[in-house]
Amino acid sequence: MKFYPKSDFLTVLVERGFLADCTNLSGLDSVLISNHTAGYIGFDATAKSLHVGSLTQIMMLRWLQKTGHKPITLMGGGTTRVGDPSFRGDERPLLSSAEIERNIAGIQTVFGRYIDYGDKRTDALMLDNAEWLRDLNYLDFLREFGRHFSVNRMLSFESVKSRLDREQSLSFLEFNYMILQAYDFLELNRRHQCRIQFGGSDQWGNIINGIELARRVQDTELFGLTSPLLTTSDGNKMGKTASGAVWLNAEMCPPYEFWQFWRNTSDGDVGRFLKLFTELPIEECNRLAELRGSETNLAKVILANEVTRLCHGKAASEAAEATAYEVFEKGGLGEEMPKLKLTSDELPLSAAQILVRAGLVTSGKEARRLIAEGGAKMAGSPLTDPGQMIDNTSIAAPVRLSAGKKRHVLVQAVSK
């Protein structure tokens, strides 16, 4: 039976395709109508930046705030020391405290572009679960909370079960992760009256644990809401390209590359991504999704402009579009195009090596295949020999190195 929400927030989530599952949809709808409500998402500090796979959750927090409620961004300074095992085939590498702090600093820069922080009623909170996890007394914690967790129940969650079914090891350290995440939810409810936890659908089991813990410990109803794990229409994981993850921090993925990622969206994904990652009205998203033929490119440019504007600002979005026009429409060398500068000590390099160094491929094998298929070009001319040597003379002035029609890097030899 189709659910028609009455609250503004759930209406947005349903219309725009954010909703996968909810523990009590009608109950949450009633709470959102009658109360100013806080909701949170936790982000472990496993890298110096989040990538576009996290944008779904970030946009959910943005819409929560825009519809009159309070977002909480929870940094996993404590839980990152354990590592989330959900749907992983092996244990995450353990990071030092310094690495975790560095990663948190990088991740925090993203949120201020999407969410307002401050002291007003709907202003967001930035918290770190190390605040309450770091000094827990292990015996006291086990005695007070351990009895509320059923190992049988925890083993039944798909995120754990799938790993055990493949006979892959799950350490006791990792097994504790879902207990700590559950405790986070309880603490956030006690400290900040937080009643909703959001996450991707792979977090369902972890979210349920927190809801059940709150019910058993203090007879409080909390709510869990998950978004679909996104894949592109060709079945690939959202946010992955041939050269790696598409990061949200400019120093790890320049705005032009970020813009170009969205401009290269498959035709079948344009309408869905417009609804999820922009704030254009639903009617406009649907109209753009219906465009066909060459007009689809207009919708892709609008998608790229809107997503880049939210993440990197209006100026960066306009500069990226101008560079793309210069490169693709006029055949020029756009100033915002990614650049690779090589010193005389690094040269000469083979054609295959320079493609790898430019980040257009991930390996020499992939470079050789790209060259064999006619997809690699330098200064507009096909590269035909993977062993062709590129020296200072051939790239004394900036030269465009291309993989296919849409991915380019400016390569230039420079003095030390």
XYZ file of C-alpha atoms in Angstrom:
416
model
C 0.000 0.000 0.000
C 1.458 3.353 -1.049
C 2.259 5.732 1.783
C 1.381 9.421 1.441
C 3.304 11.365 4.098
C 1.936 14.546 5.667
C 5.207 15.978 6.989
C 7.261 18.166 4.662
C 10.432 16.177 5.243
C 9.059 12.742 4.417
C 7.183 14.206 1.455
C 10.512 15.386 0.033
C 12.162 12.024 0.686
C 9.395 10.035 -0.986
C 9.056 12.364 -3.998
C 12.770 12.574 -4.663
C 13.638 8.879 -4.193
C 15.573 8.976 -0.912
C 13.513 6.416 0.993
C 14.425 2.722 1.150
C 13.156 1.561 4.563
C 11.847 3.053 7.789
C 11.200 1.370 11.118
C 7.835 3.098 11.625
C 6.954 5.407 8.751
C 3.562 6.610 10.004
C 4.908 7.091 13.532
C 7.866 9.120 12.281
C 5.545 11.166 10.088
C 3.448 12.068 13.137
C 6.545 13.054 15.154
C 7.821 15.261 12.325
C 4.462 17.024 12.051
C 4.083 17.699 15.759
C 7.656 18.273 16.928
C 10.923 19.966 16.076
C 13.032 16.820 15.643
C 16.752 16.058 15.529
C 18.215 13.390 13.254
C 21.763 12.221 12.701
C 24.118 10.362 10.423
C 27.477 9.006 11.531
C 30.542 9.284 9.310
C 33.625 7.262 10.150
C 36.942 8.956 9.420
C 38.449 6.341 7.115
C 39.735 8.890 4.538
C 40.556 12.603 4.309
C 37.340 13.269 2.398
C 33.929 11.789 1.776
C 33.116 10.823 -1.809
C 29.956 11.248 -3.860
C 28.593 7.966 -2.491
C 27.939 9.911 0.744
C 26.030 12.706 -0.998
C 22.690 10.943 -0.609
C 22.992 11.061 3.184
C 24.336 14.628 3.181
C 21.390 15.791 1.060
C 18.990 14.072 3.462
C 20.431 16.132 6.322
C 20.162 19.261 4.182
C 16.477 18.601 3.500
C 15.890 17.817 7.194
C 17.149 21.298 8.041
C 15.294 23.003 5.186
C 12.014 21.491 6.427
C 12.448 22.886 9.941
C 14.355 20.210 11.858
C 17.841 19.814 13.343
C 20.617 17.804 11.654
C 23.470 16.243 13.603
C 26.674 15.242 11.841
C 28.458 12.703 14.003
C 32.154 12.143 13.370
C 33.319 8.640 14.226
C 36.445 9.540 16.145
C 35.717 6.576 18.416
C 34.121 4.026 16.079
C 36.797 4.530 13.406
C 39.219 2.919 15.857
C 37.168 -0.275 15.476
C 36.027 -0.187 11.842
C 32.599 -0.974 10.404
C 32.582 -4.553 9.020
C 29.260 -4.141 7.170
C 29.338 -6.012 3.837
C 33.138 -6.019 3.765
C 35.203 -9.068 2.859
C 38.083 -8.207 5.184
C 38.930 -6.109 8.205
C 39.520 -2.391 7.722
C 43.106 -1.200 8.322
C 43.444 0.258 11.817
C 44.290 3.958 11.804
C 46.319 5.884 14.359
C 44.758 8.664 16.437
C 46.669 11.243 14.374
C 45.349 9.789 11.099
C 41.791 9.792 12.432
C 42.061 13.429 13.556
C 43.496 14.445 10.178
C 40.686 12.652 8.352
C 38.014 14.245 10.559
C 39.416 17.704 9.798
C 39.177 16.988 6.070
C 35.658 15.569 6.256
C 34.294 18.410 8.375
C 35.057 20.968 5.654
C 32.412 19.377 3.418
C 29.403 19.802 5.686
C 29.485 23.573 5.980
C 28.677 23.819 2.254
C 25.436 21.905 2.699
C 24.290 22.547 6.268
C 24.148 25.620 8.505
C 25.817 25.295 11.917
C 25.222 27.621 14.846
C 22.993 28.297 17.831
C 19.595 28.696 16.168
C 16.809 26.198 16.647
C 17.399 24.356 13.370
C 21.164 24.911 13.181
C 23.166 21.720 12.906
C 25.468 20.188 15.513
C 28.900 18.778 14.709
C 29.793 16.078 17.258
C 32.411 13.351 17.705
C 31.533 10.030 19.333
C 35.015 9.858 20.854
C 33.552 12.295 23.400
C 31.648 9.461 25.085
C 33.342 6.309 23.725
C 36.972 7.130 24.542
C 36.611 6.922 28.336
C 34.098 4.095 28.661
C 34.873 1.611 31.439
C 34.748 -1.762 29.710
C 33.376 -3.792 32.634
C 30.759 -1.195 33.520
C 29.716 -0.911 29.865
C 29.363 -4.694 29.494
C 27.379 -4.990 32.718
C 24.995 -2.127 31.909
C 24.471 -2.624 28.171
C 25.863 -6.010 27.090
C 22.854 -7.898 28.393
C 20.586 -5.999 25.983
C 22.267 -7.415 22.863
C 21.442 -10.854 21.505
C 24.357 -12.482 19.682
C 21.853 -14.650 17.785
C 20.080 -11.516 16.594
C 23.322 -9.779 15.627
C 24.462 -12.795 13.610
C 21.201 -12.704 11.670
C 21.818 -9.212 10.243
C 22.631 -9.417 6.560
C 25.721 -7.217 6.907
C 27.295 -9.865 9.184
C 25.606 -12.972 7.817
C 26.843 -12.375 4.265
C 30.435 -12.342 5.497
C 30.085 -15.458 7.617
C 28.308 -17.280 4.772
C 31.411 -16.655 2.645
C 33.485 -18.148 5.490
C 35.428 -14.901 5.857
C 36.808 -14.076 9.276
C 34.965 -11.553 11.471
C 37.087 -10.412 14.411
C 35.687 -9.756 17.871
C 36.891 -6.168 17.464
C 34.679 -5.698 14.397
C 31.764 -7.487 16.028
C 31.726 -4.767 18.687
C 31.119 -2.056 16.071
C 27.345 -2.436 15.961
C 27.191 -2.277 19.766
C 29.089 1.014 19.776
C 26.896 2.461 17.005
C 23.803 1.467 18.967
C 25.222 3.200 22.026
C 25.856 6.333 19.926
C 22.140 6.576 19.155
C 21.234 6.197 22.826
C 23.749 8.883 23.846
C 22.536 11.304 21.171
C 18.979 10.846 22.363
C 19.983 11.478 25.973
C 22.194 14.478 25.235
C 20.409 16.134 22.282
C 16.927 14.545 22.092
C 17.867 12.979 18.750
C 15.151 10.601 17.545
C 16.143 9.642 14.003
C 19.173 7.861 12.588
C 19.704 7.965 8.827
C 22.017 5.798 6.773
C 22.443 3.763 3.644
C 20.515 0.514 3.459
C 23.682 -1.384 4.429
C 23.344 0.215 7.888
C 19.898 -1.223 8.608
C 21.082 -3.800 11.157
C 23.250 -1.301 13.014
C 20.382 1.200 13.156
C 17.919 -1.432 14.443
C 20.329 -2.263 17.278
C 20.291 1.342 18.488
C 16.510 1.535 18.353
C 16.126 -1.685 20.337
C 18.712 -0.562 22.901
C 16.844 2.690 23.576
C 13.573 0.816 23.943
C 15.039 -1.666 26.431
C 17.079 0.828 28.479
C 14.693 3.772 28.716
C 11.475 2.740 26.951
C 11.965 5.398 24.239
C 10.855 4.996 20.635
C 13.538 6.046 18.187
C 13.328 5.825 14.411
C 15.573 4.514 11.658
C 15.380 5.542 8.022
C 17.605 4.300 5.221
C 18.254 5.400 1.653
C 18.949 3.040 -1.269
C 22.558 2.130 -1.968
C 23.035 3.780 -5.330
C 24.371 2.144 -8.421
C 24.420 3.681 -11.877
C 22.173 2.349 -14.635
C 25.064 0.222 -15.938
C 25.360 -1.503 -12.548
C 28.503 0.223 -11.284
C 28.866 1.504 -7.738
C 28.011 5.194 -7.463
C 31.028 7.475 -7.195
C 33.626 5.189 -8.734
C 35.484 5.955 -11.966
C 38.397 4.403 -13.810
C 40.751 6.686 -11.877
C 39.168 6.013 -8.458
C 36.665 7.624 -6.099
C 35.110 11.023 -6.844
C 35.906 12.955 -3.661
C 34.002 15.945 -2.280
C 37.102 17.892 -1.183
C 38.602 20.040 -3.934
C 42.200 19.134 -3.100
C 41.416 15.458 -3.780
C 39.113 16.005 -6.771
C 39.358 19.428 -8.482
C 35.992 21.096 -9.251
C 36.443 20.615 -13.011
C 36.866 16.836 -12.587
C 33.898 16.807 -10.207
C 31.785 18.748 -12.730
C 32.885 16.444 -15.522
C 31.854 13.346 -13.536
C 28.270 14.609 -13.370
C 28.334 15.820 -16.982
C 29.227 12.258 -18.019
C 26.172 10.781 -16.284
C 24.437 8.053 -18.301
C 21.199 9.114 -19.970
C 19.187 6.716 -17.811
C 20.454 8.240 -14.556
C 19.896 11.948 -15.260
C 16.362 12.263 -13.861
C 17.115 10.231 -10.753
C 20.285 12.180 -9.975
C 18.578 15.542 -10.512
C 16.042 14.615 -7.826
C 18.608 13.282 -5.378
C 21.504 15.693 -5.737
C 19.944 19.043 -6.694
C 17.174 21.221 -5.296
C 15.452 21.822 -8.607
C 11.657 21.419 -8.370
C 10.366 17.922 -9.040
C 8.495 19.147 -12.129
C 11.728 20.531 -13.607
C 13.606 17.316 -12.821
C 10.910 15.306 -14.605
C 10.942 17.668 -17.589
C 14.710 17.424 -17.970
C 14.578 13.647 -17.592
C 12.216 13.448 -20.580
C 14.654 15.189 -22.950
C 15.991 12.954 -25.698
C 18.785 12.963 -28.230
C 21.208 15.868 -28.144
C 18.907 17.736 -25.747
C 19.867 15.235 -23.037
C 23.237 16.972 -22.915
C 21.479 20.130 -21.711
C 20.033 18.187 -18.773
C 23.484 16.777 -17.967
C 25.062 20.240 -17.960
C 22.320 21.493 -15.621
C 22.917 18.484 -13.353
C 26.678 19.133 -13.313
C 26.196 22.849 -12.667
C 23.747 22.363 -9.808
C 25.681 19.621 -8.012
C 29.009 21.454 -8.382
C 27.452 24.708 -7.170
C 26.272 23.038 -3.962
C 29.595 21.317 -3.333
C 32.145 23.899 -4.523
C 30.241 27.156 -5.003
C 28.819 29.107 -7.920
C 32.176 30.426 -9.167
C 33.706 26.948 -9.378
C 30.640 25.630 -11.194
C 30.725 28.444 -13.760
C 34.488 28.037 -14.278
C 34.092 24.292 -14.853
C 31.321 24.819 -17.401
C 33.404 27.463 -19.207
C 36.396 25.125 -19.346
C 34.246 22.322 -20.726
C 32.926 24.652 -23.429
C 36.464 25.744 -24.298
C 37.678 22.135 -24.530
C 34.771 20.422 -26.221
C 33.104 23.124 -28.296
C 36.128 25.181 -29.349
C 38.897 22.610 -29.083
C 40.984 24.776 -26.775
C 42.906 24.133 -23.568
C 40.671 25.038 -20.642
C 42.361 26.633 -17.637
C 40.458 24.485 -15.138
C 41.401 21.201 -16.811
C 43.415 18.833 -14.547
C 47.159 19.278 -15.015
C 50.180 16.992 -14.809
C 53.551 18.714 -14.596
C 56.643 16.569 -15.101
C 60.225 17.569 -14.390
C 63.198 16.613 -16.526
C 64.149 13.990 -13.910
C 60.830 12.232 -14.474
C 61.105 12.190 -18.253
C 61.100 10.473 -20.635
C 58.038 8.298 -19.955
C 56.330 5.822 -22.223
C 52.833 6.564 -23.515
C 51.458 3.868 -21.175
C 53.310 5.316 -18.187
C 52.165 8.860 -18.803
C 48.515 7.751 -19.037
C 48.899 6.121 -15.621
C 50.662 9.174 -14.142
C 47.875 11.419 -15.443
C 45.279 9.302 -13.651
C 43.443 8.480 -16.868
C 43.995 4.753 -16.273
C 44.917 2.772 -13.188
C 47.501 0.383 -14.628
C 49.843 -0.238 -17.526
C 47.597 -3.068 -18.665
C 44.619 -0.735 -18.852
C 46.749 1.834 -20.702
C 47.804 -0.718 -23.316
C 44.193 -1.754 -23.836
C 43.071 1.881 -24.200
C 45.807 2.518 -26.783
C 44.979 -0.683 -28.697
C 41.321 0.367 -28.874
C 42.226 3.816 -30.234
C 40.942 5.624 -27.153
C 44.162 7.409 -26.136
C 45.178 10.673 -27.783
C 47.860 13.296 -27.312
C 47.344 16.745 -28.845
C 44.398 15.283 -30.752
C 46.442 12.524 -32.433
C 45.954 8.842 -31.498
C 48.635 7.129 -29.464
C 49.362 3.857 -31.235
C 52.362 2.444 -29.383
C 52.340 1.932 -25.574
C 56.133 2.098 -25.631
C 56.319 5.428 -27.467
C 58.584 7.694 -25.402
C 57.382 11.148 -24.379
C 60.256 13.542 -23.647
C 60.726 17.199 -22.666
C 60.543 18.400 -26.239
C 57.180 16.866 -27.070
C 55.471 18.422 -24.037
C 57.461 21.657 -23.676
C 54.128 23.501 -24.113
C 50.931 22.220 -22.469
C 49.525 19.253 -24.389
C 46.093 17.684 -23.978
C 46.240 13.979 -23.106
C 42.898 12.242 -23.591
C 41.208 8.968 -22.668
C 38.118 8.720 -24.838
C 36.105 11.806 -25.681
C 35.373 13.088 -22.188
C 38.453 12.721 -19.988
C 41.440 15.014 -20.473
C 44.558 16.136 -18.628
C 46.993 18.899 -19.598
C 50.550 17.525 -19.571
C 53.606 19.771 -19.551
C 57.329 19.487 -18.911
C 58.576 22.009 -16.339
C 61.939 22.962 -14.908
C 62.735 21.920 -11.348
